[in-house]
Short mmCIF file of C-alpha atoms in Angstrom, two decimals:
data_model
loop_
_atom_site.label_atom_id
_atom_site.label_comp_id
_atom_site.label_asym_id
_atom_site.label_seq_id
_atom_site.Cartn_x
_atom_site.Cartn_y
_atom_site.Cartn_z
CA MET A 4 0.00 0.00 0.00
CA SER A 5 1.31 3.47 -0.84
CA ALA A 6 2.11 6.08 1.84
CA ILE A 7 -0.91 8.17 0.81
CA GLY A 8 -3.10 5.06 0.95
CA LYS A 9 -1.95 4.35 4.51
CA ASN A 10 -2.69 7.94 5.52
CA LEU A 11 -6.15 7.90 3.96
CA GLN A 12 -6.87 4.62 5.73
CA ALA A 13 -5.77 6.11 9.10
CA PHE A 14 -7.94 9.18 8.46
CA ARG A 15 -10.97 6.99 7.66
CA VAL A 16 -10.44 4.95 10.85
CA ALA A 17 -10.23 8.14 12.94
CA VAL A 18 -13.43 9.59 11.45
CA ASN A 19 -15.32 6.30 11.78
CA SER A 20 -14.18 5.93 15.42
CA HIS A 21 -15.32 9.44 16.24
CA ASP A 22 -18.73 8.99 14.64
CA ARG A 23 -19.25 5.58 16.25
CA GLU A 24 -18.35 6.88 19.74
CA ASN A 25 -20.33 10.13 19.34
CA PRO A 26 -23.67 9.29 17.70
CA THR A 27 -25.17 12.75 18.40
CA HIS A 28 -22.88 14.57 15.98
CA THR A 29 -20.49 13.92 13.11
CA ALA A 30 -16.95 14.64 12.02
CA TYR A 31 -16.44 16.99 9.10
CA GLY A 32 -12.69 16.81 8.55
CA ILE A 33 -9.16 15.89 9.42
CA GLY A 34 -6.86 18.38 11.12
CA LEU A 35 -3.15 18.26 10.31
CA SER A 36 -0.21 20.46 11.19
CA GLY A 37 1.02 22.76 8.43
CA PHE A 38 4.22 20.72 8.20
CA ASP A 39 2.29 17.47 7.65
CA MET A 40 0.00 19.07 5.09
CA GLU A 41 2.98 20.23 3.04
CA ARG A 42 4.83 16.93 3.49
CA LEU A 43 1.80 14.93 2.34
CA GLY A 44 0.84 17.36 -0.44
CA PHE A 45 -2.60 18.38 0.87
CA ASP A 46 -4.18 21.83 0.48
CA ASP A 47 -6.27 23.45 3.23
CA GLY A 48 -9.93 22.67 2.49
CA GLU A 49 -9.15 19.81 0.10
CA THR A 50 -11.90 17.18 0.04
CA LEU A 51 -10.82 13.66 0.98
CA TRP A 52 -14.23 12.07 0.55
CA GLU A 53 -17.80 13.37 0.70
CA GLY A 54 -18.25 15.54 3.80
CA ILE A 55 -14.61 15.24 4.96
CA THR A 56 -12.03 17.94 4.22
CA ILE A 57 -8.45 18.60 5.32
CA HIS A 58 -7.88 21.49 7.76
CA ARG A 59 -4.62 23.12 8.81
CA ASP A 60 -4.33 23.36 12.59
CA SER A 61 -1.67 23.93 15.21
CA GLY A 62 -1.56 20.33 16.44
CA GLN A 63 1.46 18.11 16.81
CA SER A 64 3.18 16.88 13.67
CA GLY A 65 2.67 13.19 12.94
CA MET A 66 -0.86 13.17 14.37
CA CYS A 67 -4.27 13.88 12.89
CA ARG A 68 -7.25 15.41 14.66
CA VAL A 69 -10.95 14.97 13.93
CA PRO A 70 -12.90 18.27 13.97
CA CYS A 71 -16.63 17.78 14.47
CA ASP A 72 -19.91 19.68 14.62
CA GLY A 73 -20.70 18.87 18.26
CA GLU A 74 -19.54 19.39 21.80
CA HIS A 75 -17.76 16.84 23.92
CA ALA A 76 -18.23 16.74 27.71
CA GLN A 77 -14.46 16.59 28.05
CA PRO A 78 -12.32 17.60 25.11
CA LYS A 79 -11.38 14.37 23.44
CA ILE A 80 -9.18 14.40 20.38
CA LEU A 81 -8.97 11.19 18.43
CA GLU A 82 -5.48 10.86 17.11
CA ALA A 83 -4.00 8.44 14.67
CA GLU A 84 -0.31 8.19 13.94
CA THR A 85 0.68 9.18 10.46
CA PRO A 86 2.40 6.13 8.96
CA LYS A 87 6.16 6.50 8.62
CA ALA A 88 7.74 6.30 5.19
CA ILE A 89 9.10 2.92 4.25
CA GLY A 90 12.77 2.58 5.14
CA VAL A 91 12.68 5.27 7.86
CA GLU A 92 13.69 4.06 11.30
CA ALA A 93 11.63 5.17 14.30
#
């Protein structure tokens, strides 16, 4: 699987997890740091799939966040590691 395919899969898992755990509201995007957006070649506002767009935020590099249209009792950010490039040691 390509690096972009692994990222898209991680984004889909994060959105699905959010929506499953929070049935009263839905996710509308994926938040990435500016560095990760440039590294992965995404533009702010780019549509990944219907209803889900990429958003630049000030979060930690290597993690994605799931912005949503609801309130959480305690702020809970679902994060998924961005897959490392093949051949890069952790």
